[in-house]
Each structure stands twice: as C-alpha cells, then as structure tokens.
Amino acid sequence: MPDHIAFILRHGLIGFALALIFVAMLLAFDVAGLWHLVTHTADGPIALIMLVVFFTITFGAVQIGYQIMMLGDDDDDDDDHRGRRVPIPIRTRDSDRH
C-alpha cells in the first residue's frame, strides 16, 4: 500500500477512535438527554449511528488535515548548524554592472 494512502487511513482511524470516545462521553454524561434518547426510544439506535458517523467524518477530516499541515519541513538551509543565521548573497542586476 502506498505511503500516502496508509497515512490517510491511519489518521482516519485515529479520528474514528476519537469520535467513538467523544460519543461515549456524550452518552456517559447524558448531554442533552442523549442517553435517554438512545435507550428509551425506538429511534435511539439510528440517532447513535448518526452521531458516530457524523463525528467520525468530522474528527477524521480534522485529524488528517492537521497531520498533513504538520508535515512541513522547517529546514531553510540558511543557518550554520549552530543556530546562527548566515547571510545568503543575492545577485541583482545592479551588482552585475560593477
């Protein structure tokens, strides 16, 4: 499997796990009566499935996007390996005339 596909699947699964944890906490703390809705109504299982699916989409997309943005490389090649900045000479048209 290509690395980029494995990367997306791995972080999508992390988002899925976070979504499950979040939904479990919503139910455990009975936020807005969700525990009662899931356990005492006929449409409770559908509500639970919808919560898990939509939170998975949201948390998975955020996790993947966050990790993609964290892939950036900070190496600018303008320091001297001791953290000091070294000026980089830049040629301009005016310096070519002299």
Tab-separated table of N, CA, C and O in Angstrom, residues 5-95:
chain	number	residue	atom	x	y	z
A	5	ILE	N	-1.548	6.640	1.165
A	5	ILE	CA	-2.827	6.002	1.484
A	5	ILE	C	-2.801	5.468	2.912
A	5	ILE	O	-3.767	5.631	3.669
A	6	ALA	N	-1.696	4.841	3.293
A	6	ALA	CA	-1.560	4.348	4.663
A	6	ALA	C	-1.625	5.502	5.663
A	6	ALA	O	-2.230	5.367	6.738
A	7	PHE	N	-1.016	6.636	5.311
A	7	PHE	CA	-1.045	7.829	6.167
A	7	PHE	C	-2.482	8.299	6.390
A	7	PHE	O	-2.904	8.536	7.524
A	8	ILE	N	-3.251	8.394	5.314
A	8	ILE	CA	-4.635	8.862	5.407
A	8	ILE	C	-5.485	7.870	6.189
A	8	ILE	O	-6.290	8.260	7.053
A	9	LEU	N	-5.338	6.580	5.917
A	9	LEU	CA	-6.116	5.572	6.641
A	9	LEU	C	-5.777	5.553	8.125
A	9	LEU	O	-6.672	5.456	8.976
A	10	ARG	N	-4.485	5.654	8.446
A	10	ARG	CA	-4.064	5.643	9.851
A	10	ARG	C	-4.685	6.811	10.615
A	10	ARG	O	-5.258	6.625	11.690
A	11	HIS	N	-4.615	7.986	10.035
A	11	HIS	CA	-5.142	9.150	10.751
A	11	HIS	C	-6.666	9.218	10.682
A	11	HIS	O	-7.297	9.781	11.578
A	12	GLY	N	-7.254	8.626	9.652
A	12	GLY	CA	-8.704	8.489	9.624
A	12	GLY	C	-9.194	7.569	10.733
A	12	GLY	O	-10.212	7.830	11.382
A	13	LEU	N	-8.457	6.490	10.991
A	13	LEU	CA	-8.810	5.581	12.089
A	13	LEU	C	-8.606	6.233	13.453
A	13	LEU	O	-9.369	5.980	14.386
A	14	ILE	N	-7.595	7.069	13.558
A	14	ILE	CA	-7.413	7.821	14.807
A	14	ILE	C	-8.616	8.745	15.020
A	14	ILE	O	-9.139	8.854	16.132
A	15	GLY	N	-9.064	9.411	13.951
A	15	GLY	CA	-10.254	10.254	14.044
A	15	GLY	C	-11.487	9.447	14.419
A	15	GLY	O	-12.333	9.902	15.191
A	16	PHE	N	-11.604	8.227	13.896
A	16	PHE	CA	-12.720	7.346	14.246
A	16	PHE	C	-12.688	7.000	15.727
A	16	PHE	O	-13.719	7.044	16.410
A	17	ALA	N	-11.509	6.675	16.245
A	17	ALA	CA	-11.378	6.353	17.671
A	17	ALA	C	-11.734	7.564	18.533
A	17	ALA	O	-12.437	7.431	19.550
A	18	LEU	N	-11.282	8.742	18.121
A	18	LEU	CA	-11.631	9.958	18.877
A	18	LEU	C	-13.133	10.219	18.837
A	18	LEU	O	-13.726	10.648	19.839
A	19	ALA	N	-13.763	9.944	17.702
A	19	ALA	CA	-15.214	10.123	17.585
A	19	ALA	C	-15.944	9.163	18.512
A	19	ALA	O	-16.919	9.555	19.183
A	20	LEU	N	-15.495	7.913	18.578
A	20	LEU	CA	-16.130	6.954	19.487
A	20	LEU	C	-15.984	7.382	20.942
A	20	LEU	O	-16.938	7.288	21.721
A	21	ILE	N	-14.808	7.859	21.294
A	21	ILE	CA	-14.589	8.334	22.660
A	21	ILE	C	-15.497	9.525	22.959
A	21	ILE	O	-16.111	9.608	24.028
A	22	PHE	N	-15.603	10.449	22.000
A	22	PHE	CA	-16.435	11.632	22.197
A	22	PHE	C	-17.904	11.267	22.353
A	22	PHE	O	-18.591	11.774	23.246
A	23	VAL	N	-18.395	10.374	21.505
A	23	VAL	CA	-19.801	9.953	21.600
A	23	VAL	C	-20.036	9.211	22.914
A	23	VAL	O	-21.069	9.410	23.567
A	24	ALA	N	-19.087	8.372	23.325
A	24	ALA	CA	-19.227	7.663	24.601
A	24	ALA	C	-19.304	8.642	25.765
A	24	ALA	O	-20.103	8.445	26.697
A	25	MET	N	-18.500	9.717	25.699
A	25	MET	CA	-18.557	10.717	26.771
A	25	MET	C	-19.871	11.491	26.742
A	25	MET	O	-20.430	11.807	27.790
A	26	LEU	N	-20.367	11.801	25.538
A	26	LEU	CA	-21.671	12.468	25.445
A	26	LEU	C	-22.761	11.619	26.085
A	26	LEU	O	-23.627	12.125	26.794
A	27	LEU	N	-22.723	10.319	25.809
A	27	LEU	CA	-23.728	9.422	26.384
A	27	LEU	C	-23.514	9.232	27.879
A	27	LEU	O	-24.488	9.196	28.643
A	28	ALA	N	-22.264	9.112	28.323
A	28	ALA	CA	-21.978	8.890	29.738
A	28	ALA	C	-22.412	10.078	30.589
A	28	ALA	O	-22.936	9.890	31.701
A	29	PHE	N	-22.221	11.287	30.079
A	29	PHE	CA	-22.617	12.472	30.835
A	29	PHE	C	-24.049	12.902	30.532
A	29	PHE	O	-24.510	13.916	31.053
A	30	ASP	N	-24.728	12.147	29.694
A	30	ASP	CA	-26.130	12.386	29.330
A	30	ASP	C	-26.364	13.832	28.879
A	30	ASP	O	-27.297	14.503	29.309
A	31	VAL	N	-25.502	14.298	28.004
A	31	VAL	CA	-25.608	15.649	27.473
A	31	VAL	C	-26.884	15.748	26.642
A	31	VAL	O	-27.134	14.945	25.746
A	32	ALA	N	-27.714	16.722	26.977
A	32	ALA	CA	-28.970	16.995	26.277
A	32	ALA	C	-29.887	15.773	26.243
A	32	ALA	O	-30.700	15.619	25.333
A	33	GLY	N	-29.761	14.902	27.208
A	33	GLY	CA	-30.636	13.741	27.292
A	33	GLY	C	-30.376	12.686	26.231
A	33	GLY	O	-31.266	11.899	25.898
A	34	LEU	N	-29.156	12.626	25.697
A	34	LEU	CA	-28.843	11.672	24.638
A	34	LEU	C	-28.932	10.226	25.114
A	34	LEU	O	-29.373	9.354	24.365
A	35	TRP	N	-28.489	9.944	26.342
A	35	TRP	CA	-28.572	8.583	26.853
A	35	TRP	C	-30.027	8.124	26.900
A	35	TRP	O	-30.343	6.995	26.509
A	36	HIS	N	-30.900	8.995	27.361
A	36	HIS	CA	-32.332	8.660	27.415
A	36	HIS	C	-32.868	8.429	26.007
A	36	HIS	O	-33.645	7.498	25.773
A	37	LEU	N	-32.473	9.260	25.056
A	37	LEU	CA	-32.924	9.112	23.672
A	37	LEU	C	-32.493	7.761	23.101
A	37	LEU	O	-33.293	7.049	22.485
A	38	VAL	N	-31.243	7.391	23.326
A	38	VAL	CA	-30.717	6.158	22.745
A	38	VAL	C	-31.334	4.923	23.396
A	38	VAL	O	-31.606	3.931	22.719
A	39	THR	N	-31.558	4.972	24.691
A	39	THR	CA	-32.015	3.776	25.399
A	39	THR	C	-33.529	3.653	25.538
A	39	THR	O	-34.022	2.557	25.763
A	40	HIS	N	-34.277	4.734	25.394
A	40	HIS	CA	-35.710	4.669	25.681
A	40	HIS	C	-36.618	4.991	24.495
A	40	HIS	O	-37.836	5.070	24.675
A	41	THR	N	-36.079	5.195	23.332
A	41	THR	CA	-36.927	5.473	22.179
A	41	THR	C	-36.628	4.477	21.065
A	41	THR	O	-35.557	3.863	21.018
A	42	ALA	N	-37.574	4.322	20.163
A	42	ALA	CA	-37.394	3.393	19.039
A	42	ALA	C	-36.342	3.896	18.058
A	42	ALA	O	-35.681	3.104	17.383
A	43	ASP	N	-36.177	5.206	17.954
A	43	ASP	CA	-35.206	5.777	17.024
A	43	ASP	C	-33.830	5.996	17.649
A	43	ASP	O	-32.945	6.564	17.016
A	44	GLY	N	-33.632	5.537	18.854
A	44	GLY	CA	-32.364	5.719	19.548
A	44	GLY	C	-31.168	5.128	18.831
A	44	GLY	O	-30.141	5.791	18.690
A	45	PRO	N	-31.254	3.877	18.350
A	45	PRO	CA	-30.099	3.315	17.632
A	45	PRO	C	-29.747	4.098	16.367
A	45	PRO	O	-28.564	4.247	16.039
A	46	ILE	N	-30.742	4.619	15.683
A	46	ILE	CA	-30.471	5.433	14.490
A	46	ILE	C	-29.749	6.716	14.886
A	46	ILE	O	-28.801	7.132	14.217
A	47	ALA	N	-30.171	7.332	15.974
A	47	ALA	CA	-29.510	8.546	16.457
A	47	ALA	C	-28.063	8.253	16.844
A	47	ALA	O	-27.159	9.042	16.542
A	48	LEU	N	-27.840	7.097	17.470
A	48	LEU	CA	-26.480	6.719	17.859
A	48	LEU	C	-25.605	6.494	16.628
A	48	LEU	O	-24.468	6.970	16.575
A	49	ILE	N	-26.126	5.802	15.640
A	49	ILE	CA	-25.368	5.564	14.408
A	49	ILE	C	-25.050	6.885	13.714
A	49	ILE	O	-23.927	7.105	13.244
A	50	MET	N	-26.032	7.788	13.662
A	50	MET	CA	-25.799	9.091	13.028
A	50	MET	C	-24.736	9.890	13.778
A	50	MET	O	-23.866	10.520	13.151
A	51	LEU	N	-24.796	9.873	15.102
A	51	LEU	CA	-23.772	10.576	15.885
A	51	LEU	C	-22.378	10.037	15.570
A	51	LEU	O	-21.440	10.805	15.324
A	52	VAL	N	-22.243	8.721	15.578
A	52	VAL	CA	-20.932	8.115	15.336
A	52	VAL	C	-20.453	8.426	13.920
A	52	VAL	O	-19.296	8.812	13.712
A	53	VAL	N	-21.324	8.291	12.928
A	53	VAL	CA	-20.913	8.521	11.539
A	53	VAL	C	-20.506	9.974	11.319
A	53	VAL	O	-19.438	10.254	10.755
A	54	PHE	N	-21.328	10.913	11.773
A	54	PHE	CA	-21.018	12.318	11.511
A	54	PHE	C	-19.820	12.808	12.325
A	54	PHE	O	-19.014	13.601	11.828
A	55	PHE	N	-19.672	12.329	13.556
A	55	PHE	CA	-18.484	12.704	14.315
A	55	PHE	C	-17.239	12.044	13.734
A	55	PHE	O	-16.147	12.610	13.780
A	56	THR	N	-17.372	10.846	13.185
A	56	THR	CA	-16.228	10.198	12.534
A	56	THR	C	-15.780	10.996	11.317
A	56	THR	O	-14.580	11.205	11.113
A	57	ILE	N	-16.732	11.437	10.511
A	57	ILE	CA	-16.378	12.252	9.344
A	57	ILE	C	-15.670	13.531	9.787
A	57	ILE	O	-14.632	13.908	9.243
A	58	THR	N	-16.220	14.180	10.795
A	58	THR	CA	-15.645	15.445	11.269
A	58	THR	C	-14.268	15.241	11.894
A	58	THR	O	-13.293	15.886	11.507
A	59	PHE	N	-14.169	14.337	12.865
A	59	PHE	CA	-12.908	14.149	13.573
A	59	PHE	C	-11.850	13.532	12.661
A	59	PHE	O	-10.667	13.859	12.766
A	60	GLY	N	-12.252	12.638	11.770
A	60	GLY	CA	-11.303	12.049	10.828
A	60	GLY	C	-10.730	13.089	9.894
A	60	GLY	O	-9.521	13.126	9.645
A	61	ALA	N	-11.589	13.962	9.356
A	61	ALA	CA	-11.118	15.006	8.447
A	61	ALA	C	-10.204	15.995	9.166
A	61	ALA	O	-9.173	16.412	8.615
A	62	VAL	N	-10.549	16.351	10.384
A	62	VAL	CA	-9.705	17.279	11.149
A	62	VAL	C	-8.356	16.637	11.461
A	62	VAL	O	-7.309	17.276	11.318
A	63	GLN	N	-8.361	15.369	11.856
A	63	GLN	CA	-7.114	14.671	12.173
A	63	GLN	C	-6.218	14.566	10.942
A	63	GLN	O	-5.017	14.829	11.007
A	64	ILE	N	-6.782	14.201	9.808
A	64	ILE	CA	-5.998	14.086	8.574
A	64	ILE	C	-5.457	15.457	8.163
A	64	ILE	O	-4.276	15.599	7.836
A	65	GLY	N	-6.305	16.476	8.189
A	65	GLY	CA	-5.862	17.821	7.821
A	65	GLY	C	-4.775	18.342	8.741
A	65	GLY	O	-3.787	18.933	8.282
A	66	TYR	N	-4.932	18.116	10.031
A	66	TYR	CA	-3.922	18.564	10.994
A	66	TYR	C	-2.584	17.887	10.726
A	66	TYR	O	-1.537	18.539	10.706
A	67	GLN	N	-2.607	16.585	10.516
A	67	GLN	CA	-1.359	15.864	10.290
A	67	GLN	C	-0.710	16.240	8.962
A	67	GLN	O	0.515	16.283	8.860
A	68	ILE	N	-1.505	16.518	7.942
A	68	ILE	CA	-0.941	16.959	6.668
A	68	ILE	C	-0.259	18.309	6.835
A	68	ILE	O	0.839	18.538	6.320
A	69	MET	N	-0.876	19.211	7.590
A	69	MET	CA	-0.272	20.521	7.797
A	69	MET	C	0.981	20.455	8.661
A	69	MET	O	1.840	21.327	8.575
A	70	MET	N	1.097	19.414	9.476
A	70	MET	CA	2.279	19.265	10.320
A	70	MET	C	3.439	18.595	9.579
A	70	MET	O	4.513	18.416	10.142
A	71	LEU	N	3.259	18.231	8.319
A	71	LEU	CA	4.309	17.585	7.551
A	71	LEU	C	5.389	18.546	7.067
A	71	LEU	O	6.417	18.111	6.594
A	72	GLY	N	5.169	19.845	7.163
A	72	GLY	CA	6.108	20.831	6.633
A	72	GLY	C	7.506	20.670	7.184
A	72	GLY	O	7.724	20.260	8.319
A	73	ASP	N	8.496	21.014	6.374
A	73	ASP	CA	9.887	20.925	6.767
A	73	ASP	C	10.383	22.321	7.133
A	73	ASP	O	10.239	23.257	6.358
A	74	ASP	N	10.994	22.445	8.306
A	74	ASP	CA	11.458	23.748	8.781
A	74	ASP	C	12.891	24.056	8.380
A	74	ASP	O	13.425	25.086	8.740
A	75	ASP	N	13.551	23.188	7.644
A	75	ASP	CA	14.948	23.397	7.294
A	75	ASP	C	15.044	24.398	6.149
A	75	ASP	O	14.694	24.117	5.018
A	76	ASP	N	15.556	25.590	6.461
A	76	ASP	CA	15.679	26.646	5.461
A	76	ASP	C	17.069	26.699	4.836
A	76	ASP	O	17.308	27.458	3.916
A	77	ASP	N	18.022	25.952	5.363
A	77	ASP	CA	19.403	25.928	4.870
A	77	ASP	C	20.077	27.297	4.922
A	77	ASP	O	20.956	27.582	4.122
A	78	ASP	N	19.694	28.141	5.841
A	78	ASP	CA	20.364	29.430	5.960
A	78	ASP	C	20.928	29.626	7.373
A	78	ASP	O	21.074	30.733	7.834
A	79	ASP	N	21.278	28.523	8.028
A	79	ASP	CA	21.982	28.633	9.301
A	79	ASP	C	23.253	27.783	9.239
A	79	ASP	O	23.465	27.007	8.321
A	80	ASP	N	24.126	27.963	10.211
A	80	ASP	CA	25.439	27.317	10.169
A	80	ASP	C	25.525	26.114	11.116
A	80	ASP	O	26.557	25.856	11.696
A	81	HIS	N	24.466	25.387	11.311
A	81	HIS	CA	24.389	24.186	12.149
A	81	HIS	C	24.591	24.468	13.630
A	81	HIS	O	24.664	23.558	14.412
A	82	ARG	N	24.759	25.703	14.013
A	82	ARG	CA	24.828	26.074	15.425
A	82	ARG	C	23.692	27.027	15.768
A	82	ARG	O	23.688	27.623	16.828
A	83	GLY	N	22.741	27.176	14.852
A	83	GLY	CA	21.597	28.021	15.112
A	83	GLY	C	21.778	29.466	14.709
A	83	GLY	O	20.852	30.256	14.808
A	84	ARG	N	22.993	29.857	14.271
A	84	ARG	CA	23.218	31.245	13.877
A	84	ARG	C	22.803	31.422	12.419
A	84	ARG	O	23.060	30.575	11.578
A	85	ARG	N	22.232	32.545	12.146
A	85	ARG	CA	21.827	32.858	10.774
A	85	ARG	C	23.032	33.318	9.973
A	85	ARG	O	23.872	34.075	10.459
A	86	VAL	N	23.119	32.848	8.744
A	86	VAL	CA	24.210	33.223	7.848
A	86	VAL	C	23.589	33.961	6.669
A	86	VAL	O	22.645	33.469	6.062
A	87	PRO	N	24.097	35.164	6.358
A	87	PRO	CA	23.525	35.888	5.219
A	87	PRO	C	23.795	35.141	3.911
A	87	PRO	O	24.876	34.583	3.704
A	88	ILE	N	22.813	35.136	3.051
A	88	ILE	CA	22.934	34.484	1.752
A	88	ILE	C	23.084	35.567	0.706
A	88	ILE	O	22.222	36.435	0.575
A	89	PRO	N	24.187	35.554	-0.058
A	89	PRO	CA	24.364	36.589	-1.083
A	89	PRO	C	23.336	36.415	-2.209
A	89	PRO	O	23.073	35.304	-2.658
A	90	ILE	N	22.779	37.541	-2.632
A	90	ILE	CA	21.775	37.532	-3.696
A	90	ILE	C	22.259	38.455	-4.796
A	90	ILE	O	22.587	39.621	-4.553
A	91	ARG	N	22.316	37.942	-6.001
A	91	ARG	CA	22.741	38.768	-7.132
A	91	ARG	C	21.567	39.583	-7.640
A	91	ARG	O	20.461	39.073	-7.788
A	92	THR	N	21.848	40.820	-7.894
A	92	THR	CA	20.847	41.700	-8.510
A	92	THR	C	21.434	42.269	-9.792
A	92	THR	O	22.631	42.150	-10.044
A	93	ARG	N	20.627	42.900	-10.544
A	93	ARG	CA	21.115	43.489	-11.791
A	93	ARG	C	22.115	44.613	-11.522
A	93	ARG	O	23.062	44.809	-12.264
A	94	ASP	N	21.909	45.348	-10.448
A	94	ASP	CA	22.818	46.440	-10.124
A	94	ASP	C	24.200	45.910	-9.735
A	94	ASP	O	25.212	46.518	-10.061
A	95	SER	N	24.292	44.789	-9.061
A	95	SER	CA	25.597	44.267	-8.656
A	95	SER	C	26.353	43.665	-9.821
A	95	SER	O	27.574	43.549	-9.780
